[in-house]
Amino acid sequence: MTDRKAELAANLAQVEERIVSACAAVGRKREEVTLIVVTKTYPASDVRILHQLGVRHVAENRDQDAAPKAATCADLSLTWHFVGQLQTNKVRSVTSYADVVQSVDRAKLVTALSAAAVRGERELGCLIQVALDAESGERGERGGVAPDRVEELAAAVDEAPGLRLDGLMTVAPLAGEYAGRQRAAFDRLMEISSRLRAGHPAANMVSAGMSGDLEDAVAAGATHVRVGTAVLGVRPRLG
Ligand SMILES: *Cc1c(COP(=O)(O)O)cnc(C)c1O
């Protein structure tokens, strides 16, 4: 094993142990939670090692970095998640490699994603990103729609050709009433998810929790956790 492979294997084992304990603590089955490794800022060689170590879901947040990385790793059976704020001029590129876009937060983006998915003859999974720091009708500081806009946007995704409504995503907010209260934030996301699922039963993905707060997300009921730093190390630059 190379040093890097040994390092990633050890980190993955630690994260796995955290997920197992978090599930056990609330009586959930380990299989209910999918680990997505956020590989942003790290090279394609790391993605390849992660695949060798059994990782099947990876996430990226910038198209400029993700597109060449995904192309280099096209031979690997991986599900690529896009989790960053997405401009409509990047949609065609993102749609060429992403299986799921987790950061859908406005109607214009839905229209663009749908057009690109249809043109590429692909079905694209979509999560509505919920901003728990946004006031009614607004968008959040780090992307996302206010909770009272989720249903409207979900309906738009549901009706859009080429798109599949998979569920919800959030990033624990740095501001507002949920700042520093991860568990409360994720409980709130689960409430919004329950309401969504009443009308869209298949939209049952709940993506929440990162390196620092995955236990809170698992306890609240998240189906997907997005972990970067705890697997790959502290990122060399902001991303
Ligand atoms: C970077 C990122 C993560 C992973 O964060 P870590 O703290 O490194 O685990 C998760 N979700 C999103 C949207 C991100 O941008």
Tab-separated table of N, CA and C in Angstrom, residues 73-220:
chain	number	residue	atom	x	y	z
A	73	CYS	N	-11.629	9.881	-14.297
A	73	CYS	CA	-12.113	8.718	-13.537
A	73	CYS	C	-13.323	8.060	-14.192
A	74	ALA	N	-13.524	8.324	-15.471
A	74	ALA	CA	-14.733	7.848	-16.159
A	74	ALA	C	-14.821	6.327	-16.198
A	75	ASP	N	-13.673	5.646	-16.047
A	75	ASP	CA	-13.684	4.171	-16.079
A	75	ASP	C	-14.158	3.560	-14.757
A	76	LEU	N	-14.298	4.369	-13.718
A	76	LEU	CA	-14.691	3.838	-12.402
A	76	LEU	C	-16.200	3.920	-12.216
A	77	SER	N	-16.776	2.913	-11.582
A	77	SER	CA	-18.209	2.993	-11.325
A	77	SER	C	-18.426	3.809	-10.057
A	78	LEU	N	-18.692	5.084	-10.274
A	78	LEU	CA	-18.878	6.023	-9.168
A	78	LEU	C	-20.127	6.839	-9.427
A	79	THR	N	-20.811	7.206	-8.367
A	79	THR	CA	-21.900	8.166	-8.474
A	79	THR	C	-21.327	9.529	-8.096
A	80	TRP	N	-21.449	10.482	-9.019
A	80	TRP	CA	-20.917	11.838	-8.789
A	80	TRP	C	-22.044	12.762	-8.346
A	81	HIS	N	-21.823	13.413	-7.212
A	81	HIS	CA	-22.790	14.383	-6.690
A	81	HIS	C	-22.203	15.781	-6.847
A	82	PHE	N	-23.014	16.715	-7.311
A	82	PHE	CA	-22.565	18.107	-7.366
A	82	PHE	C	-23.213	18.836	-6.194
A	83	VAL	N	-22.391	19.460	-5.336
A	83	VAL	CA	-22.918	20.047	-4.105
A	83	VAL	C	-22.665	21.549	-3.965
A	84	GLY	N	-22.120	22.181	-5.019
A	84	GLY	CA	-21.782	23.598	-4.905
A	84	GLY	C	-22.836	24.505	-5.508
A	85	GLN	N	-22.692	25.797	-5.252
A	85	GLN	CA	-23.592	26.751	-5.892
A	85	GLN	C	-23.336	26.683	-7.392
A	86	LEU	N	-24.414	26.603	-8.137
A	86	LEU	CA	-24.295	26.291	-9.555
A	86	LEU	C	-24.849	27.426	-10.407
A	87	GLN	N	-23.986	27.952	-11.300
A	87	GLN	CA	-24.422	28.980	-12.245
A	87	GLN	C	-24.971	28.299	-13.481
A	88	THR	N	-25.947	28.939	-14.109
A	88	THR	CA	-26.603	28.273	-15.243
A	88	THR	C	-25.629	28.035	-16.405
A	89	ASN	N	-24.585	28.855	-16.538
A	89	ASN	CA	-23.647	28.624	-17.652
A	89	ASN	C	-22.746	27.395	-17.433
A	90	LYS	N	-22.796	26.807	-16.233
A	90	LYS	CA	-22.013	25.585	-15.960
A	90	LYS	C	-22.881	24.330	-16.030
A	91	VAL	N	-24.157	24.530	-16.233
A	91	VAL	CA	-25.091	23.413	-16.122
A	91	VAL	C	-24.832	22.311	-17.150
A	92	ARG	N	-24.519	22.723	-18.372
A	92	ARG	CA	-24.299	21.698	-19.393
A	92	ARG	C	-23.114	20.821	-19.056
A	93	SER	N	-22.051	21.446	-18.591
A	93	SER	CA	-20.875	20.672	-18.210
A	93	SER	C	-21.199	19.749	-17.029
A	94	VAL	N	-21.797	20.300	-15.997
A	94	VAL	CA	-22.100	19.506	-14.791
A	94	VAL	C	-22.984	18.306	-15.135
A	95	THR	N	-23.941	18.547	-16.020
A	95	THR	CA	-24.882	17.482	-16.379
A	95	THR	C	-24.201	16.350	-17.150
A	96	SER	N	-23.019	16.643	-17.719
A	96	SER	CA	-22.341	15.600	-18.494
A	96	SER	C	-21.697	14.541	-17.594
A	97	TYR	N	-21.430	14.863	-16.319
A	97	TYR	CA	-20.802	13.847	-15.441
A	97	TYR	C	-21.564	13.615	-14.137
A	98	ALA	N	-22.339	14.608	-13.680
A	98	ALA	CA	-23.007	14.438	-12.378
A	98	ALA	C	-24.215	13.516	-12.518
A	99	ASP	N	-24.390	12.671	-11.509
A	99	ASP	CA	-25.579	11.821	-11.433
A	99	ASP	C	-26.661	12.495	-10.602
A	100	VAL	N	-26.199	13.290	-9.627
A	100	VAL	CA	-27.121	13.975	-8.723
A	100	VAL	C	-26.621	15.403	-8.507
A	101	VAL	N	-27.510	16.376	-8.643
A	101	VAL	CA	-27.190	17.754	-8.270
A	101	VAL	C	-27.926	18.037	-6.958
A	102	GLN	N	-27.145	18.282	-5.902
A	102	GLN	CA	-27.742	18.432	-4.564
A	102	GLN	C	-28.082	19.874	-4.227
A	103	SER	N	-27.705	20.792	-5.114
A	103	SER	CA	-27.789	22.208	-4.768
A	103	SER	C	-28.801	22.962	-5.633
A	104	VAL	N	-29.931	22.337	-5.907
A	104	VAL	CA	-30.960	22.996	-6.713
A	104	VAL	C	-31.693	23.999	-5.826
A	105	ASP	N	-31.626	25.273	-6.202
A	105	ASP	CA	-32.193	26.289	-5.302
A	105	ASP	C	-32.921	27.434	-6.005
A	106	ARG	N	-33.217	27.262	-7.307
A	106	ARG	CA	-34.025	28.292	-7.965
A	106	ARG	C	-34.625	27.758	-9.259
A	107	ALA	N	-35.720	28.349	-9.648
A	107	ALA	CA	-36.481	27.854	-10.790
A	107	ALA	C	-35.666	27.912	-12.081
A	108	LYS	N	-34.857	28.967	-12.231
A	108	LYS	CA	-34.048	29.122	-13.432
A	108	LYS	C	-33.076	27.953	-13.609
A	109	LEU	N	-32.568	27.488	-12.474
A	109	LEU	CA	-31.637	26.359	-12.493
A	109	LEU	C	-32.370	25.077	-12.894
A	110	VAL	N	-33.586	24.922	-12.437
A	110	VAL	CA	-34.392	23.746	-12.797
A	110	VAL	C	-34.582	23.699	-14.312
A	111	THR	N	-34.933	24.834	-14.892
A	111	THR	CA	-35.149	24.914	-16.338
A	111	THR	C	-33.869	24.545	-17.097
A	112	ALA	N	-32.742	25.105	-16.645
A	112	ALA	CA	-31.471	24.853	-17.327
A	112	ALA	C	-31.046	23.394	-17.176
A	113	LEU	N	-31.202	22.827	-15.979
A	113	LEU	CA	-30.823	21.429	-15.746
A	113	LEU	C	-31.681	20.499	-16.602
A	114	SER	N	-32.949	20.815	-16.680
A	114	SER	CA	-33.865	19.983	-17.451
A	114	SER	C	-33.476	19.994	-18.930
A	115	ALA	N	-33.218	21.173	-19.450
A	115	ALA	CA	-32.839	21.285	-20.864
A	115	ALA	C	-31.557	20.496	-21.133
A	116	ALA	N	-30.576	20.611	-20.222
A	116	ALA	CA	-29.300	19.920	-20.421
A	116	ALA	C	-29.467	18.405	-20.292
A	117	ALA	N	-30.294	17.969	-19.361
A	117	ALA	CA	-30.515	16.527	-19.173
A	117	ALA	C	-31.199	15.932	-20.400
A	118	VAL	N	-32.179	16.644	-20.922
A	118	VAL	CA	-32.901	16.165	-22.105
A	118	VAL	C	-31.950	16.099	-23.290
A	119	ARG	N	-31.185	17.173	-23.474
A	119	ARG	CA	-30.234	17.219	-24.586
A	119	ARG	C	-29.202	16.091	-24.476
A	120	GLY	N	-28.736	15.801	-23.242
A	120	GLY	CA	-27.740	14.749	-23.040
A	120	GLY	C	-28.367	13.370	-22.914
A	121	GLU	N	-29.685	13.292	-23.032
A	121	GLU	CA	-30.404	12.024	-22.880
A	121	GLU	C	-30.050	11.333	-21.578
A	122	ARG	N	-30.073	12.118	-20.491
A	122	ARG	CA	-29.762	11.569	-19.174
A	122	ARG	C	-30.905	11.857	-18.221
A	123	GLU	N	-30.996	11.037	-17.169
A	123	GLU	CA	-31.890	11.387	-16.077
A	123	GLU	C	-31.010	11.870	-14.932
A	124	LEU	N	-31.307	13.057	-14.452
A	124	LEU	CA	-30.478	13.681	-13.433
A	124	LEU	C	-31.253	13.740	-12.118
A	125	GLY	N	-30.654	13.188	-11.055
A	125	GLY	CA	-31.266	13.279	-9.723
A	125	GLY	C	-31.102	14.693	-9.184
A	126	CYS	N	-32.107	15.203	-8.512
A	126	CYS	CA	-32.033	16.560	-7.958
A	126	CYS	C	-32.451	16.575	-6.497
A	127	LEU	N	-31.659	17.274	-5.687
A	127	LEU	CA	-32.059	17.559	-4.313
A	127	LEU	C	-32.297	19.058	-4.223
A	128	ILE	N	-33.345	19.429	-3.515
A	128	ILE	CA	-33.572	20.844	-3.249
A	128	ILE	C	-32.690	21.217	-2.061
A	129	GLN	N	-31.853	22.238	-2.234
A	129	GLN	CA	-31.023	22.693	-1.109
A	129	GLN	C	-31.812	23.678	-0.264
A	130	VAL	N	-31.957	23.342	1.015
A	130	VAL	CA	-32.738	24.165	1.923
A	130	VAL	C	-31.799	25.068	2.718
A	131	ALA	N	-32.098	26.373	2.722
A	131	ALA	CA	-31.308	27.338	3.495
A	131	ALA	C	-32.031	27.574	4.818
A	132	LEU	N	-31.449	27.088	5.897
A	132	LEU	CA	-32.116	27.242	7.199
A	132	LEU	C	-31.807	28.602	7.821
A	133	ASP	N	-30.997	29.417	7.121
A	133	ASP	CA	-30.715	30.769	7.609
A	133	ASP	C	-31.453	31.821	6.784
A	134	ALA	N	-32.267	31.372	5.825
A	134	ALA	CA	-32.938	32.355	4.961
A	134	ALA	C	-34.319	32.699	5.506
A	135	GLU	N	-34.681	33.949	5.358
A	135	GLU	CA	-36.032	34.371	5.719
A	135	GLU	C	-36.980	33.903	4.625
A	136	SER	N	-38.235	33.951	4.928
A	136	SER	CA	-39.278	33.562	3.994
A	136	SER	C	-39.042	34.138	2.594
A	137	GLY	N	-39.026	33.272	1.591
A	137	GLY	CA	-38.909	33.720	0.206
A	137	GLY	C	-37.507	34.022	-0.266
A	138	GLU	N	-36.542	34.097	0.659
A	138	GLU	CA	-35.172	34.465	0.266
A	138	GLU	C	-34.320	33.258	-0.073
A	139	ARG	N	-33.107	33.546	-0.597
A	139	ARG	CA	-32.103	32.501	-0.719
A	139	ARG	C	-31.065	32.707	0.373
A	140	GLY	N	-30.382	31.585	0.720
A	140	GLY	CA	-29.421	31.648	1.822
A	140	GLY	C	-28.071	32.173	1.383
A	141	GLU	N	-27.273	32.540	2.369
A	141	GLU	CA	-25.912	33.046	2.181
A	141	GLU	C	-25.055	32.027	1.402
A	142	ARG	N	-25.222	30.748	1.702
A	142	ARG	CA	-24.426	29.687	1.073
A	142	ARG	C	-25.287	28.898	0.085
A	143	GLY	N	-26.233	29.567	-0.552
A	143	GLY	CA	-27.138	28.892	-1.479
A	143	GLY	C	-28.304	28.292	-0.717
A	144	GLY	N	-29.247	27.769	-1.459
A	144	GLY	CA	-30.412	27.152	-0.834
A	144	GLY	C	-31.622	28.058	-0.851
A	145	VAL	N	-32.804	27.427	-0.755
A	145	VAL	CA	-34.046	28.198	-0.690
A	145	VAL	C	-34.601	28.175	0.713
A	146	ALA	N	-35.355	29.194	1.048
A	146	ALA	CA	-36.036	29.238	2.344
A	146	ALA	C	-37.036	28.077	2.395
A	147	PRO	N	-37.259	27.536	3.596
A	147	PRO	CA	-38.156	26.383	3.736
A	147	PRO	C	-39.524	26.572	3.083
A	148	ASP	N	-40.038	27.794	3.077
A	148	ASP	CA	-41.380	27.985	2.513
A	148	ASP	C	-41.409	27.963	0.983
A	149	ARG	N	-40.235	27.834	0.362
A	149	ARG	CA	-40.175	27.748	-1.099
A	149	ARG	C	-39.892	26.335	-1.605
A	150	VAL	N	-39.679	25.412	-0.672
A	150	VAL	CA	-39.250	24.062	-1.062
A	150	VAL	C	-40.296	23.373	-1.933
A	151	GLU	N	-41.547	23.425	-1.519
A	151	GLU	CA	-42.585	22.691	-2.229
A	151	GLU	C	-42.734	23.172	-3.679
A	152	GLU	N	-42.690	24.487	-3.835
A	152	GLU	CA	-42.825	25.089	-5.165
A	152	GLU	C	-41.703	24.608	-6.106
A	153	LEU	N	-40.495	24.613	-5.568
A	153	LEU	CA	-39.343	24.205	-6.374
A	153	LEU	C	-39.373	22.695	-6.634
A	154	ALA	N	-39.791	21.936	-5.630
A	154	ALA	CA	-39.893	20.477	-5.773
A	154	ALA	C	-40.895	20.139	-6.875
A	155	ALA	N	-41.995	20.865	-6.900
A	155	ALA	CA	-43.009	20.624	-7.930
A	155	ALA	C	-42.430	20.912	-9.312
A	156	ALA	N	-41.610	21.967	-9.398
A	156	ALA	CA	-40.993	22.319	-10.682
A	156	ALA	C	-40.057	21.200	-11.150
A	157	VAL	N	-39.264	20.652	-10.229
A	157	VAL	CA	-38.352	19.551	-10.574
A	157	VAL	C	-39.152	18.333	-11.008
A	158	ASP	N	-40.193	18.049	-10.245
A	158	ASP	CA	-41.024	16.882	-10.504
A	158	ASP	C	-41.633	16.914	-11.908
A	159	GLU	N	-41.949	18.110	-12.359
A	159	GLU	CA	-42.601	18.244	-13.668
A	159	GLU	C	-41.602	18.395	-14.811
A	160	ALA	N	-40.325	18.608	-14.478
A	160	ALA	CA	-39.342	18.904	-15.525
A	160	ALA	C	-38.842	17.632	-16.191
A	161	PRO	N	-38.891	17.569	-17.510
A	161	PRO	CA	-38.363	16.401	-18.220
A	161	PRO	C	-36.875	16.211	-17.922
A	162	GLY	N	-36.460	14.959	-17.766
A	162	GLY	CA	-35.039	14.669	-17.552
A	162	GLY	C	-34.589	14.762	-16.109
A	163	LEU	N	-35.432	15.301	-15.232
A	163	LEU	CA	-35.042	15.446	-13.825
A	163	LEU	C	-35.851	14.495	-12.946
A	164	ARG	N	-35.198	14.038	-11.870
A	164	ARG	CA	-35.841	13.154	-10.898
A	164	ARG	C	-35.721	13.809	-9.521
A	165	LEU	N	-36.832	14.009	-8.871
A	165	LEU	CA	-36.806	14.637	-7.545
A	165	LEU	C	-36.413	13.592	-6.506
A	166	ASP	N	-35.201	13.744	-5.939
A	166	ASP	CA	-34.694	12.731	-5.002
A	166	ASP	C	-34.863	13.116	-3.535
A	167	GLY	N	-34.949	14.411	-3.225
A	167	GLY	CA	-35.082	14.783	-1.819
A	167	GLY	C	-34.486	16.139	-1.506
A	168	LEU	N	-33.909	16.238	-0.305
A	168	LEU	CA	-33.435	17.521	0.211
A	168	LEU	C	-31.982	17.457	0.674
A	169	MET	N	-31.341	18.608	0.638
A	169	MET	CA	-29.976	18.742	1.161
A	169	MET	C	-29.899	20.019	1.985
A	170	THR	N	-29.049	20.027	3.008
A	170	THR	CA	-28.749	21.296	3.673
A	170	THR	C	-27.306	21.315	4.145
A	171	VAL	N	-26.824	22.509	4.384
A	171	VAL	CA	-25.535	22.752	5.036
A	171	VAL	C	-25.890	23.468	6.334
A	172	ALA	N	-25.376	22.993	7.453
A	172	ALA	CA	-25.702	23.628	8.734
A	172	ALA	C	-25.367	25.118	8.653
A	173	PRO	N	-26.316	25.988	8.980
A	173	PRO	CA	-26.095	27.426	8.792
A	173	PRO	C	-25.120	28.039	9.802
A	174	LEU	N	-24.414	29.080	9.330
A	174	LEU	CA	-23.470	29.805	10.184
A	174	LEU	C	-24.147	30.995	10.850
A	175	ALA	N	-25.341	31.345	10.332
A	175	ALA	CA	-26.053	32.511	10.866
A	175	ALA	C	-27.501	32.121	11.143
A	176	GLY	N	-28.205	33.019	11.803
A	176	GLY	CA	-29.622	32.792	12.056
A	176	GLY	C	-29.867	31.927	13.283
A	177	GLU	N	-31.113	31.532	13.469
A	177	GLU	CA	-31.482	30.855	14.719
A	177	GLU	C	-30.850	29.470	14.868
A	178	TYR	N	-30.382	28.872	13.746
A	178	TYR	CA	-29.794	27.531	13.835
A	178	TYR	C	-28.260	27.544	13.873
A	179	ALA	N	-27.661	28.712	13.878
A	179	ALA	CA	-26.199	28.803	13.909
A	179	ALA	C	-25.674	28.071	15.143
A	180	GLY	N	-24.746	27.131	14.923
A	180	GLY	CA	-24.161	26.399	16.044
A	180	GLY	C	-25.093	25.373	16.669
A	181	ARG	N	-26.288	25.196	16.112
A	181	ARG	CA	-27.247	24.217	16.650
A	181	ARG	C	-27.545	23.180	15.575
A	182	GLN	N	-26.538	22.370	15.272
A	182	GLN	CA	-26.641	21.404	14.176
A	182	GLN	C	-27.807	20.446	14.337
A	183	ARG	N	-27.947	19.892	15.548
A	183	ARG	CA	-28.992	18.890	15.727
A	183	ARG	C	-30.373	19.501	15.459
A	184	ALA	N	-30.578	20.713	15.988
A	184	ALA	CA	-31.867	21.384	15.760
A	184	ALA	C	-32.058	21.688	14.278
A	185	ALA	N	-30.976	22.079	13.621
A	185	ALA	CA	-31.060	22.381	12.185
A	185	ALA	C	-31.455	21.130	11.407
A	186	PHE	N	-30.813	20.007	11.725
A	186	PHE	CA	-31.100	18.777	10.972
A	186	PHE	C	-32.495	18.236	11.316
A	187	ASP	N	-32.930	18.434	12.567
A	187	ASP	CA	-34.309	18.046	12.915
A	187	ASP	C	-35.300	18.854	12.077
A	188	ARG	N	-34.998	20.128	11.918
A	188	ARG	CA	-35.861	20.990	11.099
A	188	ARG	C	-35.882	20.505	9.647
A	189	LEU	N	-34.726	20.113	9.124
A	189	LEU	CA	-34.670	19.591	7.756
A	189	LEU	C	-35.534	18.332	7.631
A	190	MET	N	-35.502	17.476	8.661
A	190	MET	CA	-36.307	16.246	8.626
A	190	MET	C	-37.802	16.561	8.613
A	191	GLU	N	-38.181	17.613	9.348
A	191	GLU	CA	-39.597	18.028	9.323
A	191	GLU	C	-40.008	18.442	7.908
A	192	ILE	N	-39.121	19.220	7.282
A	192	ILE	CA	-39.414	19.700	5.924
A	192	ILE	C	-39.453	18.507	4.976
A	193	SER	N	-38.573	17.534	5.207
A	193	SER	CA	-38.547	16.326	4.381
A	193	SER	C	-39.841	15.520	4.548
A	194	SER	N	-40.345	15.399	5.776
A	194	SER	CA	-41.595	14.653	6.006
A	194	SER	C	-42.731	15.283	5.216
A	195	ARG	N	-42.770	16.604	5.261
A	195	ARG	CA	-43.822	17.316	4.542
A	195	ARG	C	-43.682	17.074	3.029
A	196	LEU	N	-42.446	17.135	2.548
A	196	LEU	CA	-42.203	16.918	1.115
A	196	LEU	C	-42.618	15.513	0.701
A	197	ARG	N	-42.252	14.519	1.527
A	197	ARG	CA	-42.515	13.123	1.188
A	197	ARG	C	-44.003	12.812	1.182
A	198	ALA	N	-44.793	13.592	1.906
A	198	ALA	CA	-46.239	13.376	1.905
A	198	ALA	C	-46.777	13.503	0.481
A	199	GLY	N	-46.214	14.438	-0.275
A	199	GLY	CA	-46.669	14.639	-1.647
A	199	GLY	C	-45.794	13.962	-2.692
A	200	HIS	N	-44.551	13.647	-2.303
A	200	HIS	CA	-43.572	13.056	-3.239
A	200	HIS	C	-42.860	11.910	-2.511
A	201	PRO	N	-43.522	10.765	-2.388
A	201	PRO	CA	-42.982	9.682	-1.558
A	201	PRO	C	-41.594	9.186	-1.977
A	202	ALA	N	-41.267	9.318	-3.262
A	202	ALA	CA	-39.963	8.814	-3.713
A	202	ALA	C	-38.823	9.774	-3.388
A	203	ALA	N	-39.161	10.991	-2.985
A	203	ALA	CA	-38.124	12.002	-2.718
A	203	ALA	C	-37.608	11.845	-1.287
A	204	ASN	N	-37.008	10.672	-1.031
A	204	ASN	CA	-36.695	10.340	0.366
A	204	ASN	C	-35.223	10.478	0.749
A	205	MET	N	-34.424	11.093	-0.100
A	205	MET	CA	-33.028	11.345	0.284
A	205	MET	C	-32.954	12.576	1.171
A	206	VAL	N	-32.160	12.474	2.226
A	206	VAL	CA	-31.917	13.625	3.096
A	206	VAL	C	-30.406	13.712	3.276
A	207	SER	N	-29.801	14.693	2.615
A	207	SER	CA	-28.348	14.846	2.624
A	207	SER	C	-27.967	15.932	3.614
A	208	ALA	N	-27.329	15.524	4.700
A	208	ALA	CA	-26.963	16.483	5.753
A	208	ALA	C	-25.775	15.919	6.516
A	209	GLY	N	-24.999	16.803	7.112
A	209	GLY	CA	-23.893	16.334	7.931
A	209	GLY	C	-22.603	16.291	7.150
A	210	MET	N	-21.546	16.836	7.776
A	210	MET	CA	-20.219	16.884	7.183
A	210	MET	C	-19.244	16.328	8.232
A	211	SER	N	-17.948	16.565	8.040
A	211	SER	CA	-16.958	15.981	8.958
A	211	SER	C	-17.242	16.323	10.420
A	212	GLY	N	-17.653	17.555	10.661
A	212	GLY	CA	-17.792	18.007	12.042
A	212	GLY	C	-19.114	17.657	12.697
A	213	ASP	N	-20.111	17.306	11.904
A	213	ASP	CA	-21.443	17.146	12.512
A	213	ASP	C	-22.214	15.943	11.968
A	214	LEU	N	-21.493	14.945	11.464
A	214	LEU	CA	-22.213	13.814	10.866
A	214	LEU	C	-23.057	13.053	11.886
A	215	GLU	N	-22.614	13.017	13.151
A	215	GLU	CA	-23.386	12.310	14.180
A	215	GLU	C	-24.759	12.961	14.368
A	216	ASP	N	-24.773	14.304	14.372
A	216	ASP	CA	-26.050	15.012	14.525
A	216	ASP	C	-26.975	14.697	13.358
A	217	ALA	N	-26.406	14.618	12.164
A	217	ALA	CA	-27.214	14.354	10.975
A	217	ALA	C	-27.785	12.931	11.012
A	218	VAL	N	-26.943	11.974	11.395
A	218	VAL	CA	-27.409	10.577	11.479
A	218	VAL	C	-28.496	10.457	12.553
A	219	ALA	N	-28.288	11.125	13.674
A	219	ALA	CA	-29.285	11.070	14.753
A	219	ALA	C	-30.618	11.649	14.287
A	220	ALA	N	-30.558	12.700	13.496
A	220	ALA	CA	-31.792	13.348	13.038
A	220	ALA	C	-32.515	12.487	11.992
